[in-house]
Tab-separated table of C-alpha atoms in Angstrom:
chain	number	residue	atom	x	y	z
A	1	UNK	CA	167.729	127.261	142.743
A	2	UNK	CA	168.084	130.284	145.046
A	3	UNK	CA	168.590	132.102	142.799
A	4	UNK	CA	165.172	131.339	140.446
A	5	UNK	CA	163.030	132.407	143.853
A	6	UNK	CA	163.619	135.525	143.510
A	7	UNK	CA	163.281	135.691	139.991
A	8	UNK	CA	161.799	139.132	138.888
A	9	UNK	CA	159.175	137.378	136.956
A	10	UNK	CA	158.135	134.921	139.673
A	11	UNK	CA	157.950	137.635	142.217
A	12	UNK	CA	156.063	139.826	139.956
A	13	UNK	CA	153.296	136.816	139.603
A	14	UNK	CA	153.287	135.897	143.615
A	15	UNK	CA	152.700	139.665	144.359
A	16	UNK	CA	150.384	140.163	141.503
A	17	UNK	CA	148.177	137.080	142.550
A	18	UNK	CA	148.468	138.345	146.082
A	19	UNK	CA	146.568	141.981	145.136
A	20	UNK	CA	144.597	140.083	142.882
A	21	UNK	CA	143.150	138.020	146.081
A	22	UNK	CA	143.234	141.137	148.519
A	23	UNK	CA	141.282	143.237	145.789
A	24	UNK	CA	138.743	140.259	145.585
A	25	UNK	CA	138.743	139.852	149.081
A	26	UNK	CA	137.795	143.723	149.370
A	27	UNK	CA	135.397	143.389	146.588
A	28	UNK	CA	133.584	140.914	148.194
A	29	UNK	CA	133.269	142.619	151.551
A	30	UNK	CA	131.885	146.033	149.730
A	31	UNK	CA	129.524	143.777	148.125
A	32	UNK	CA	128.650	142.011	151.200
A	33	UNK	CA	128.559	145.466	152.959
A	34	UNK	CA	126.306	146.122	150.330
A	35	UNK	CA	124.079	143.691	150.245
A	36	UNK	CA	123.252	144.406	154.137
A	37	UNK	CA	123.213	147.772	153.003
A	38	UNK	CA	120.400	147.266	150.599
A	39	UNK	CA	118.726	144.701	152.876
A	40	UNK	CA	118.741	147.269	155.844
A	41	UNK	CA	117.407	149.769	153.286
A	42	UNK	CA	114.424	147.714	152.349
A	43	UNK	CA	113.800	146.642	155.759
A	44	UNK	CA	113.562	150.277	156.295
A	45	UNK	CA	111.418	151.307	153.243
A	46	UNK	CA	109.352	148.196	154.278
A	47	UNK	CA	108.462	149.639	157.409
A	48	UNK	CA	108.026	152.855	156.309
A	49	UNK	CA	105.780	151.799	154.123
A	50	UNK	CA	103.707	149.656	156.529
A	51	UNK	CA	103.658	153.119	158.756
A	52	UNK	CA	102.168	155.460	155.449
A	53	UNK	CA	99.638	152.644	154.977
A	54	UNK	CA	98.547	152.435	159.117
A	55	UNK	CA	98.815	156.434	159.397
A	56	UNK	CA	96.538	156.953	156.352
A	57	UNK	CA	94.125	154.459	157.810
A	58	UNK	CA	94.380	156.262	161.144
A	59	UNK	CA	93.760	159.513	159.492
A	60	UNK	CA	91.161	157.922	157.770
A	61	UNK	CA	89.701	157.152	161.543
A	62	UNK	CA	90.254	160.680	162.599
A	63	UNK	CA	87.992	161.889	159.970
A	64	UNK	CA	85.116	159.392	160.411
A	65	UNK	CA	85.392	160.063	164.067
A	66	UNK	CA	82.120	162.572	163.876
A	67	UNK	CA	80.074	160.384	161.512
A	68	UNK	CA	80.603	157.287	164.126
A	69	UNK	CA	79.826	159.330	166.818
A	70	UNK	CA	76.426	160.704	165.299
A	71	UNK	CA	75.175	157.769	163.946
A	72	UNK	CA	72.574	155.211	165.928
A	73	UNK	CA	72.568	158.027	168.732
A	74	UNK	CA	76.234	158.793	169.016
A	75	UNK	CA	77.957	155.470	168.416
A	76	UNK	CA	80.574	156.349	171.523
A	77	UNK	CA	82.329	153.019	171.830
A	78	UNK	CA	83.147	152.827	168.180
A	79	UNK	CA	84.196	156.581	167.742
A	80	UNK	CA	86.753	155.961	171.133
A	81	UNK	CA	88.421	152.099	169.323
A	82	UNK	CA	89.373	154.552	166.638
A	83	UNK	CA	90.411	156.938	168.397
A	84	UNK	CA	92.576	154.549	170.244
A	85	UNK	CA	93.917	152.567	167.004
A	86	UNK	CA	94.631	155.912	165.873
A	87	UNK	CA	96.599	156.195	168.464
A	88	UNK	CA	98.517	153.063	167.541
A	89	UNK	CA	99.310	153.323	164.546
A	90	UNK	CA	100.616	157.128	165.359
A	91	UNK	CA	102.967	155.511	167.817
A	92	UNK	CA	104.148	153.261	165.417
A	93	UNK	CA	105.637	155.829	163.050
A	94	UNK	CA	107.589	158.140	165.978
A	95	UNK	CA	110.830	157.414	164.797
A	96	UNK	CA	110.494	159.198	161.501
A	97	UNK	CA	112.638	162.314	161.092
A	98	UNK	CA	110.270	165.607	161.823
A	99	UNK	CA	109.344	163.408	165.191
A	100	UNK	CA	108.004	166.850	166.645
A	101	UNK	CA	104.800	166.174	163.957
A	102	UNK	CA	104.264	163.038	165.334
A	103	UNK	CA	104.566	164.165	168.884
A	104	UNK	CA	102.241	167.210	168.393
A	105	UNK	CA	100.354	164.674	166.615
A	106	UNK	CA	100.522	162.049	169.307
A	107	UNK	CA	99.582	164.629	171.921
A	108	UNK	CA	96.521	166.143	170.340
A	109	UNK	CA	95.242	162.664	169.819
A	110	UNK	CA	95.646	161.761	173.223
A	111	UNK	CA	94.284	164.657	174.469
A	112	UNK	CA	91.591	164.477	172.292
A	113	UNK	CA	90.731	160.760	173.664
A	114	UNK	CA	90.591	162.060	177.195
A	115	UNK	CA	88.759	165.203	176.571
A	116	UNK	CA	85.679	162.870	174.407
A	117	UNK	CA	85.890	160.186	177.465
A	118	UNK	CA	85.178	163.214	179.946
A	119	UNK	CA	82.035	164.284	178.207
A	120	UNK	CA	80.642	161.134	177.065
A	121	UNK	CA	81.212	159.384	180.513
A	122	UNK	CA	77.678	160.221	182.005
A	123	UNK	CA	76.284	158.676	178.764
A	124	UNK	CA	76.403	155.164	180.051
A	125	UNK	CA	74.892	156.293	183.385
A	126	UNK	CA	72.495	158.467	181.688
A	127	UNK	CA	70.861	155.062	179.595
A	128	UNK	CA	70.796	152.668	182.621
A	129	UNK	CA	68.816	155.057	184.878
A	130	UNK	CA	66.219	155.349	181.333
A	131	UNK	CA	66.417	151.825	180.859
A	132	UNK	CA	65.644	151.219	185.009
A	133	UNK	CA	62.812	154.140	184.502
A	134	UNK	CA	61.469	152.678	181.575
A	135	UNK	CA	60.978	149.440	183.040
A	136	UNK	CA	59.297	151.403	186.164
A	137	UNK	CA	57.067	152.685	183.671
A	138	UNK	CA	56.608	149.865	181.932
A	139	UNK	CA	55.466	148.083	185.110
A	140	UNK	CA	52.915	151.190	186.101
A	141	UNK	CA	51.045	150.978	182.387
A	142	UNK	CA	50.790	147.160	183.128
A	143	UNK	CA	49.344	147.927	185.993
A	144	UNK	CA	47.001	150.730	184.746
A	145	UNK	CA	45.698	148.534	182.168
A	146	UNK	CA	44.938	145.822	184.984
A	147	UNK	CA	43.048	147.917	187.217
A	148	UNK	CA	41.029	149.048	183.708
A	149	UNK	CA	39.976	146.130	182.793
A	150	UNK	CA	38.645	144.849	186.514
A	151	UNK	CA	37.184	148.024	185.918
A	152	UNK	CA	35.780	147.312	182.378
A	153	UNK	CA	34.285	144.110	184.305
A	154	UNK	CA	33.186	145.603	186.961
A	155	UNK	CA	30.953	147.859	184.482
A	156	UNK	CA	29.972	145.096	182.374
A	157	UNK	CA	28.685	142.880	185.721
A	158	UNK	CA	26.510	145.899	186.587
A	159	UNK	CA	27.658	145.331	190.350
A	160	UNK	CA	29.437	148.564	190.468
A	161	UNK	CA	28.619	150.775	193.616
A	162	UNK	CA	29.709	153.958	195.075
A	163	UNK	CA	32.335	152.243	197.121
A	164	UNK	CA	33.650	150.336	194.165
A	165	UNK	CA	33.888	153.265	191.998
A	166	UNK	CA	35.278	155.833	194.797
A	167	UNK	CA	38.176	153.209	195.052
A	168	UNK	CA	39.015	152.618	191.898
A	169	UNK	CA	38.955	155.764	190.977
A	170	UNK	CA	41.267	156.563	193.558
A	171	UNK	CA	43.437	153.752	192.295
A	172	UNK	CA	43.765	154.976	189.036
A	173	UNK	CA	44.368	158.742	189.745
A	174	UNK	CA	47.691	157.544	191.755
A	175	UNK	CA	48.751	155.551	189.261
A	176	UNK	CA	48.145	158.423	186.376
A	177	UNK	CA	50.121	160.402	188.925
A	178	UNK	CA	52.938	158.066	189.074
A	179	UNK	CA	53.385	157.345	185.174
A	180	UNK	CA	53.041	161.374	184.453
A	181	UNK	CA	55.716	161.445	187.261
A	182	UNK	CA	58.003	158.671	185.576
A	183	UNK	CA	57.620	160.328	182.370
A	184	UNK	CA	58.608	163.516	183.541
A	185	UNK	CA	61.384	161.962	184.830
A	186	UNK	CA	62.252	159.749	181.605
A	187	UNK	CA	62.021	163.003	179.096
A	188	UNK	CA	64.354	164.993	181.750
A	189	UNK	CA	67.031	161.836	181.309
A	190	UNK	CA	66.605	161.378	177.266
A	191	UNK	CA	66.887	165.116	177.254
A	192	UNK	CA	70.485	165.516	179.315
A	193	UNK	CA	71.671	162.227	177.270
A	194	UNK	CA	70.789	164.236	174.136
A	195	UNK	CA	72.307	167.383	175.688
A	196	UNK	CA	75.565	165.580	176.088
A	197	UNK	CA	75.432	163.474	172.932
A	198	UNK	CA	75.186	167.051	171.147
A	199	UNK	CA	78.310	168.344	173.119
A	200	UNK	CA	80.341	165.121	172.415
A	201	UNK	CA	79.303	165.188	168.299
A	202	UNK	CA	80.515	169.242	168.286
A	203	UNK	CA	83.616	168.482	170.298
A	204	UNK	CA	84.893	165.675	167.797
A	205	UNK	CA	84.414	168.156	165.151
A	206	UNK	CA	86.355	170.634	166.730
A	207	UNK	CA	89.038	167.980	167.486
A	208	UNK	CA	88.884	166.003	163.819
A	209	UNK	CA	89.481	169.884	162.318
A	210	UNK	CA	92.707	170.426	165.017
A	211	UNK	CA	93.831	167.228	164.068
A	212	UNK	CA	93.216	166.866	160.566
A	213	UNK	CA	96.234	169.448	159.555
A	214	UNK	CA	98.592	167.948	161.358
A	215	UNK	CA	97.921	164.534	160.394
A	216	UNK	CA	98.374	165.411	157.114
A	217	UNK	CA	101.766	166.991	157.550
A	218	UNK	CA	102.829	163.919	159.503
A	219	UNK	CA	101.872	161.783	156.133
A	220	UNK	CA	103.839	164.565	153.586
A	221	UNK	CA	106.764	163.604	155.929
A	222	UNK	CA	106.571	160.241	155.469
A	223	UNK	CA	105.900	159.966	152.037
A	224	UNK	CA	109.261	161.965	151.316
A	225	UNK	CA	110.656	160.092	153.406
A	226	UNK	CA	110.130	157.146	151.132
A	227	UNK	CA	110.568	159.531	147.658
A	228	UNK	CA	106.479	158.320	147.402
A	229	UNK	CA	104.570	160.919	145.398
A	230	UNK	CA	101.563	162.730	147.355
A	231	UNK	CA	98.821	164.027	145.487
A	232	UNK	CA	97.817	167.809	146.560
A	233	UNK	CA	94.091	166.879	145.547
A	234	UNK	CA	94.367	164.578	149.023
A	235	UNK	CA	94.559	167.710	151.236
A	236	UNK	CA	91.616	169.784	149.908
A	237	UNK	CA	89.183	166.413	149.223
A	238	UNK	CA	89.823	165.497	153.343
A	239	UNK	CA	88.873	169.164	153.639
A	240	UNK	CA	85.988	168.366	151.726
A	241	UNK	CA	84.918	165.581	153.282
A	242	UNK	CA	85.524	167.097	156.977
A	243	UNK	CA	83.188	170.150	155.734
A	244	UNK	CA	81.043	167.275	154.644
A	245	UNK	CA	80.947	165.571	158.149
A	246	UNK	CA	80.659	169.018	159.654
A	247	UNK	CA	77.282	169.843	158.279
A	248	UNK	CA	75.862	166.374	158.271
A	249	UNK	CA	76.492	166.909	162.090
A	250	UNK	CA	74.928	170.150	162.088
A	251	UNK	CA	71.914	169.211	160.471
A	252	UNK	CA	71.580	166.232	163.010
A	253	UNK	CA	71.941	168.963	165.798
A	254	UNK	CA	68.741	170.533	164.145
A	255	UNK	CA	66.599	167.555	163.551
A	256	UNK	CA	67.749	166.570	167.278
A	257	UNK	CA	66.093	169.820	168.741
């Protein structure tokens, strides 16, 4: 009986069903290891795909930025939320490899956002002292057209005297003074609103065009990141459109003057 346990053939079977399980057992794990593998990959390509969708709409929002902020009298509010989503969605992406894109990137948006926030600041300042004005003046014509039509009365009752008319005259000379004065004073505010509407507009030109390059880099990166294919024609018809933008804005500048 001994003797049959450690028969050749019996021996050759235990240790042959023992490999067979460890080789199985090793399969399995590389296949597991595998699976993970290919999970963790998609996970990845997932994301990276997520970040080439946001970053394209961000460029997208880099390149509008001058048609938002020249349309309905420089649209400031709307041209800074994309500025700032741009911003976003950049930040999302800053683990890609060629990081020092997205940092430049990052950076020159930023900066950007700080530098258009400076000049448009007096903007809001600029409107509620027209708006207070303009209600000043408002009030003054209302008045004006009061005192002309006691005057227009007056006349018409055929009581007017010297005294009546010496006073009302009087009356209505001030007030012509005040609403030339409050005009004055309105035209001087539209005028340094314009002035720094005109400033902001050129600026996020000049910043869309230092951008612009880079953000497209940043996007080459990712989409070889991701083996994606990226069409050449993309480049030169965002140059297009910029150029586009640039002399819509220009022409605005002109009919603005």
């Amino acid at each position: 009986m001994e003797n049959n346990l450690w028969d050749p053939r019996l021996l050759a079977a235990f240790l042959g069903a023992v490999v067979t399980i460890i080789i199985a057992f090793i399969g399995w794990l590389i296949a597991a290891k595998q699976r993970k593998t290919d999970r963790l990959l998609e996970i990845r390509r997932k994301t990276y795909l997520d970040a080439v969708s946001s970053f394209t709409e961000a460029i997208s929002y880099l390149t509008s930025i001058p048609g938002h902020l020249n349309s309905a009298g420089v649209n400031f509010a709307e041209g800074i939320a994309n500025f700032q989503k741009a911003i976003n969605q950049v930040n999302l992406i800053c683990e890609v490899k060629n990081s020092y894109l997205i940092n430049e990137l990052n950076n020159k948006v930023i900066e950007s956002f700080f530098k258009i926030l400076k000049l448009a600041a007096p903007v809001h300042d600029l409107q509620f002292d027209i708006n207070a004005k303009t209600q000043v003046q408002s009030n003054l014509n209302n008045r004006l057209d009061s005192l002309l039509e006691r005057w227009g009365l007056t006349l018409e009752a055929e009581i007017l005297n010297q005294e009546i008319f010496e006073n009302q005259s009087k009356a209505f000379e001030r007030l012509s003074e005040q609403i030339q004065e409050i005009n004055a004073e309105i035209n001087q505010l539209w005028e340094n609103k314009l002035n720094i509407q005109k400033e902001v507009s050129k600026q996020s030109i000049l910043i869309v065009a230092n951008v612009s390059p880079v953000a497209t880099q940043v996007e080459i990166v990712l989409r070889k990141e991701l083996g994606l294919p990226y069409d050449k024609n993309i480049a030169k018809q965002r140059e297009d459109m910029l150029e586009q933008q640039i002399y819509a804005s220009l022409k605005l500048f002109e009919d603005l003057v």
